[in-house]
CSV table of C-alpha atoms in Angstrom, one decimal:
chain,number,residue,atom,x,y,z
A,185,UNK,CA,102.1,-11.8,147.7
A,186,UNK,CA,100.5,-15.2,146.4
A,187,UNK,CA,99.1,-14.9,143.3
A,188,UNK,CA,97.2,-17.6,141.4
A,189,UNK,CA,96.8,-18.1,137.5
A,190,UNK,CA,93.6,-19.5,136.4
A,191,UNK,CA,93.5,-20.7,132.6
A,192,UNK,CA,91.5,-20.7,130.8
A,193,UNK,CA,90.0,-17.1,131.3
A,194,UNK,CA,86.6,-18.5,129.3
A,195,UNK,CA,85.5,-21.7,127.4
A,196,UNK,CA,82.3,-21.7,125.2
A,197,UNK,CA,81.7,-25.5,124.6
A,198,UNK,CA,79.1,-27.8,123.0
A,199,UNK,CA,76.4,-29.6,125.9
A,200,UNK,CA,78.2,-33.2,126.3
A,201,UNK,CA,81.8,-32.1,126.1
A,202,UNK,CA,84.2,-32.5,129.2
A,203,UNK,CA,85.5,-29.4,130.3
A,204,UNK,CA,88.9,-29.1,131.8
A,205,UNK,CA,90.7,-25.6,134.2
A,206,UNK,CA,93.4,-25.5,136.0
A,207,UNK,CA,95.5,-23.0,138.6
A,208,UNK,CA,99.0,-22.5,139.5
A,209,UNK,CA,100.6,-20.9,142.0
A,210,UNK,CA,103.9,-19.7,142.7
A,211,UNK,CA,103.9,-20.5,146.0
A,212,UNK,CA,102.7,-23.7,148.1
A,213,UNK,CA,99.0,-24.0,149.4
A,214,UNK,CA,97.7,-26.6,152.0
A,215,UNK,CA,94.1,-26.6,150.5
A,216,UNK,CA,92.7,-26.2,147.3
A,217,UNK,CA,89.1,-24.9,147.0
A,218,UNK,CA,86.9,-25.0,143.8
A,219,UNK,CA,84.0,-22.5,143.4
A,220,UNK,CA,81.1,-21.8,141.1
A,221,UNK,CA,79.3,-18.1,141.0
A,222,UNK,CA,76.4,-17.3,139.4
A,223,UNK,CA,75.6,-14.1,138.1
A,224,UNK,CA,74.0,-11.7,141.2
A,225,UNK,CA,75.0,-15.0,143.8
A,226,UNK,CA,78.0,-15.2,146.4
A,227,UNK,CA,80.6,-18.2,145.0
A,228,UNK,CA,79.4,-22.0,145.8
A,229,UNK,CA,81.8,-24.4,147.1
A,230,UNK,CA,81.9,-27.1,145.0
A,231,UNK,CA,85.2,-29.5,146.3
A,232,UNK,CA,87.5,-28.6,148.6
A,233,UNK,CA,91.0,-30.8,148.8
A,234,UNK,CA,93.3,-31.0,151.6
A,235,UNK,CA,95.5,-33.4,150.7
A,236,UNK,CA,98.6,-33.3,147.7
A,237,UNK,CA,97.7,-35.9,145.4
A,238,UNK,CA,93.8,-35.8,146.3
A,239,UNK,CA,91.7,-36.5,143.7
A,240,UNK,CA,88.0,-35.7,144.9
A,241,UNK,CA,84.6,-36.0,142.7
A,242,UNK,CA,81.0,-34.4,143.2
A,243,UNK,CA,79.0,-35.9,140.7
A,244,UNK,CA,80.2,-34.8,137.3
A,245,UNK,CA,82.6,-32.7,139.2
A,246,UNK,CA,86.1,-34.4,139.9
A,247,UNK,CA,88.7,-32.3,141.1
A,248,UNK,CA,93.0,-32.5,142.2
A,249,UNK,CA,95.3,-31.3,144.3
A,250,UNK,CA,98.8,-31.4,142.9
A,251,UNK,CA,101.7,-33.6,143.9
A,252,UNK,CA,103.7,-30.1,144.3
A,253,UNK,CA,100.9,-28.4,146.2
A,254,UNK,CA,101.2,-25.6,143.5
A,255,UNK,CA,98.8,-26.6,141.4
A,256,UNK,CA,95.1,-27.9,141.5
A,257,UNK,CA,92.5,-28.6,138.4
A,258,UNK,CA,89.1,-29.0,137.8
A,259,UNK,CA,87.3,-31.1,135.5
A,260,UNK,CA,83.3,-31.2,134.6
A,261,UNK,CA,82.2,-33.8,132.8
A,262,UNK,CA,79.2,-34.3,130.1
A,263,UNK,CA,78.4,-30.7,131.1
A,264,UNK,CA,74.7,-29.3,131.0
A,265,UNK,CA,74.0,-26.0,130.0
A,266,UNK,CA,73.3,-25.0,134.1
A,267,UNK,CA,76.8,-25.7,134.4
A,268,UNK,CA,77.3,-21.7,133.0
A,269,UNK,CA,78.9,-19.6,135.7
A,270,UNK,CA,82.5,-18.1,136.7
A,271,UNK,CA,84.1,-20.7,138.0
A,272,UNK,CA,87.3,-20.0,140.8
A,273,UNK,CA,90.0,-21.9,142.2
A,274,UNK,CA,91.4,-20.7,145.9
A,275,UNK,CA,94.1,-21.6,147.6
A,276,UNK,CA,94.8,-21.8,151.4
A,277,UNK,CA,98.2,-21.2,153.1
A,278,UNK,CA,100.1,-20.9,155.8
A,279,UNK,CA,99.5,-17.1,156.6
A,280,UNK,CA,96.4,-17.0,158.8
A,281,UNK,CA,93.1,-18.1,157.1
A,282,UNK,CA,93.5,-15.9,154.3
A,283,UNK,CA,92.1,-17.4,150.6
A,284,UNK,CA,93.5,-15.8,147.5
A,285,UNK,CA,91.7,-16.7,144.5
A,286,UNK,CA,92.3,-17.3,141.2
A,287,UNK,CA,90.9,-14.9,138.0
A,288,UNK,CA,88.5,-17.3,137.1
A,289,UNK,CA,87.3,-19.3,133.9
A,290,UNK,CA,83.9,-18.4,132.6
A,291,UNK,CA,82.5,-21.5,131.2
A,292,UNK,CA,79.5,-21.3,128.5
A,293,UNK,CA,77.3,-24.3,127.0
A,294,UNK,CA,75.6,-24.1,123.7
A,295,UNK,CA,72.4,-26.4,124.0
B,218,UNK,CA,70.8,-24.8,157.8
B,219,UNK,CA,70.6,-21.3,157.3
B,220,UNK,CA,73.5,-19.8,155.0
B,221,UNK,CA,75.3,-17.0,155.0
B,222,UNK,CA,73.1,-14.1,154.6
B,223,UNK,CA,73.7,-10.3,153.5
B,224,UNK,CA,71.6,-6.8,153.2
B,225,UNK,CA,71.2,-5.0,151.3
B,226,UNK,CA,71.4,-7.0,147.8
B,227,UNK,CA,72.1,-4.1,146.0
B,228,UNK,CA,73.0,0.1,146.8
B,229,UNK,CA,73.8,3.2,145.2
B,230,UNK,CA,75.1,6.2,146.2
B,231,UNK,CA,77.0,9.0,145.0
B,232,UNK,CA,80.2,9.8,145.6
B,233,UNK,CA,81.5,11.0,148.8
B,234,UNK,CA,78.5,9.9,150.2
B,235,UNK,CA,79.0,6.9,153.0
B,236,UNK,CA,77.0,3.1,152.9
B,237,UNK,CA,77.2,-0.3,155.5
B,238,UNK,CA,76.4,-3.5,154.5
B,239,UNK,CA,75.8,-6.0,156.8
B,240,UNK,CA,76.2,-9.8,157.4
B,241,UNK,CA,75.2,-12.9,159.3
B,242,UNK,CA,77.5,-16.4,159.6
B,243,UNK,CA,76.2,-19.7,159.3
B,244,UNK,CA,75.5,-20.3,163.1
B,245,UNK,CA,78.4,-21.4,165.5
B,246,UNK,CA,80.9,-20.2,162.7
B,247,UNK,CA,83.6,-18.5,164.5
B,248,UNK,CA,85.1,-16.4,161.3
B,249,UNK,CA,83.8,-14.1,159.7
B,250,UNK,CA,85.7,-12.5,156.4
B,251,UNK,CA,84.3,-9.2,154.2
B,252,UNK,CA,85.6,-9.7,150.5
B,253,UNK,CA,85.7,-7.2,148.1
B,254,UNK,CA,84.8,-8.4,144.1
B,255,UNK,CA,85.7,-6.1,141.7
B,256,UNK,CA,84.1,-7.1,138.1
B,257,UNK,CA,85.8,-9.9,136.4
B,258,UNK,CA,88.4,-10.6,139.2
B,259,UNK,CA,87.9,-12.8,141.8
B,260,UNK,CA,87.3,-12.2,145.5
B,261,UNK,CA,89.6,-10.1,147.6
B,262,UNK,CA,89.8,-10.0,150.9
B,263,UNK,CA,89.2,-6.6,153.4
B,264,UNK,CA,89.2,-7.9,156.8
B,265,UNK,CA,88.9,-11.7,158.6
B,266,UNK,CA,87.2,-11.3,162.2
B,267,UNK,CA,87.8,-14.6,164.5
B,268,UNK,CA,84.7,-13.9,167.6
B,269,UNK,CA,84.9,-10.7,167.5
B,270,UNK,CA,88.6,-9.4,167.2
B,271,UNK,CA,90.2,-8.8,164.0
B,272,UNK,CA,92.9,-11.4,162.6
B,273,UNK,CA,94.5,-9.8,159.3
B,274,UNK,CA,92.9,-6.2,158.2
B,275,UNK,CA,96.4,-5.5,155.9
B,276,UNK,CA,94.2,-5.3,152.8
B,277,UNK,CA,91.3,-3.0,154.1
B,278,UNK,CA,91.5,0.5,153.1
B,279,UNK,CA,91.6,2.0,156.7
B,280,UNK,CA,91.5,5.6,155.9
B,281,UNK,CA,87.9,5.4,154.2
B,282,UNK,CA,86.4,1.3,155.2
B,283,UNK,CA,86.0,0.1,158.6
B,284,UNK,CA,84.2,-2.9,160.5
B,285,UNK,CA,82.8,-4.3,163.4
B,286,UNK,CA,81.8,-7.2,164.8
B,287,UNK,CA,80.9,-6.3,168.4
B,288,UNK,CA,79.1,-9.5,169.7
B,289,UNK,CA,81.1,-12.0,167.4
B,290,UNK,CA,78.4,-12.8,165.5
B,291,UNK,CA,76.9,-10.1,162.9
B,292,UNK,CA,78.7,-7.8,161.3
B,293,UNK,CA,78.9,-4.9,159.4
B,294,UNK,CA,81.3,-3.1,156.6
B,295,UNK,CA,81.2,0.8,156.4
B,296,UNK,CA,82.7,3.1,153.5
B,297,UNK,CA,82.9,6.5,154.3
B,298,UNK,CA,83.6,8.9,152.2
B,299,UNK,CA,82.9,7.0,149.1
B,300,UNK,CA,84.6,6.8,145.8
B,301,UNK,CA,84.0,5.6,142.4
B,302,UNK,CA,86.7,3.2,142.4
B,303,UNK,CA,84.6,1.1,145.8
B,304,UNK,CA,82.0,-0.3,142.8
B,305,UNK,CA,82.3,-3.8,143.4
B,306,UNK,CA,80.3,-6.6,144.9
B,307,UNK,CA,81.1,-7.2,148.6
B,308,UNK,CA,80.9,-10.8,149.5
B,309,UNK,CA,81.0,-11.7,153.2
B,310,UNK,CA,82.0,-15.5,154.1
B,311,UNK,CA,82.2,-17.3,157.7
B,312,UNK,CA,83.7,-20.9,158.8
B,313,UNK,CA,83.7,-22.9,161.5
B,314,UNK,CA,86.3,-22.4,163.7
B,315,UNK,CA,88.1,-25.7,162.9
B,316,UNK,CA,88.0,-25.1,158.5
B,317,UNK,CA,89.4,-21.9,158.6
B,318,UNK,CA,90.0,-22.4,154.6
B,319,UNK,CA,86.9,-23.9,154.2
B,320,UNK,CA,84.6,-20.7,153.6
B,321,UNK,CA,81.5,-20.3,152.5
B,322,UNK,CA,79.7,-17.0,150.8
B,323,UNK,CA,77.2,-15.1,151.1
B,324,UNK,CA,75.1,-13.9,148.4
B,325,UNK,CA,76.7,-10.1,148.1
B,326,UNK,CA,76.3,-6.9,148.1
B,327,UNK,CA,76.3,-5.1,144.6
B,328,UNK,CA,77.6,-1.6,145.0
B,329,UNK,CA,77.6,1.3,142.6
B,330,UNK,CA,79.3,4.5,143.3
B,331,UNK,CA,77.9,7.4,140.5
């Protein structure tokens, strides 16, 4: 089956720094989603690209969907410590509406 | 607009014992998926409902989960018997019927098994 690998698994960064996570896949998607979770929440969409070569932003969020369509990342800039969470990368294919989603990268901020 | 919204928030039960959780979409979204989130993995999913008939069910554990979603709107995921290895959160998601893979989640349903 599809399988995605998020990297990296965790980050503990300084408030201010850019923050940069990516997927791959090993096979071709038609959509890349990016989602935060919270601890005790469902995940948040935060961008969702439907296009290869699509780069999309949400405020300090700026997000791309690779030229090959198997790859997608996610940057955060000047992050804030509210920016904590588990954040996941999904990818939609051709099979039915099926997501599969990556491992995740837990992002910590030190104030 | 409303979001997606789950019940219970959280459950316990003992093994062998049985449990449902149930959903509601967003309004006018036709799909309607139950995930399964075991801790530190991301979200798998069970079963994806489009109305009220079932599109993929490959990854739901038939011989102990099952769900419904008679009027193609709520919904509701039953495990029964039990076992220690269903601990997990189960997420349920719903999009329109255009954005297929554009979901969005619910806030969960935190399961322990004892």
């Amino acid at each position: 089956g599809q399988q995605l690998n998020q990297s990296p698994q965790s980050m503990f960064i300084q408030e201010g720094e850019d923050v940069s996570m990516n997927c791959t896949s090993s096979s071709i998607f038609n959509t890349w989603l990016w989602y935060k979770q919270d601890p005790g929440e469902g995940p948040v969409l935060l961008i969702a690209l439907y296009k290869a070569g699509e780069l999309t932003s949400n405020g300090r969020l700026t997000a791309q969907f690779g030229i090959t369509r198997k790859d997608s990342f996610l940057n955060i800039s000047a992050s804030i410590p509210s920016d904590v969470g588990i954040y996941f990368c999904a990818g939609h294919g051709n099979a039915g509406n099926m997501l599969t989603f990556g491992g995740g990268t837990r992002l910590m901020v030190k104030p | 607009e409303a979001g997606v919204a789950q019940s219970p928030r959280y459950k316990i039960i003992e093994k062998r014992q049985s449990v449902a959780f149930w959903c509601n979409p967003i309004s006018g979204h036709a799909t309607l998926y139950w995930y399964q989130q075991i801790l530190g993995q991301g979200p798998k999913l069970l079963i994806q409902f489009q109305n009220n008939g079932v599109v993929d069910d490959s990854q739901l554990p038939k011989d102990r989960f099952s769900a419904e979603r008679l009027k193609g709107v709520d919904s509701t995921l039953k495990i029964q018997p039990a076992k220690l290895e269903d601990s997990a959160v189960y997420l349920c998601a719903s999009s329109p019927w255009t954005r297929g893979d554009t979901q969005y989640f619910g806030p969960g349903t935190r399961l322990t098994v004892l």
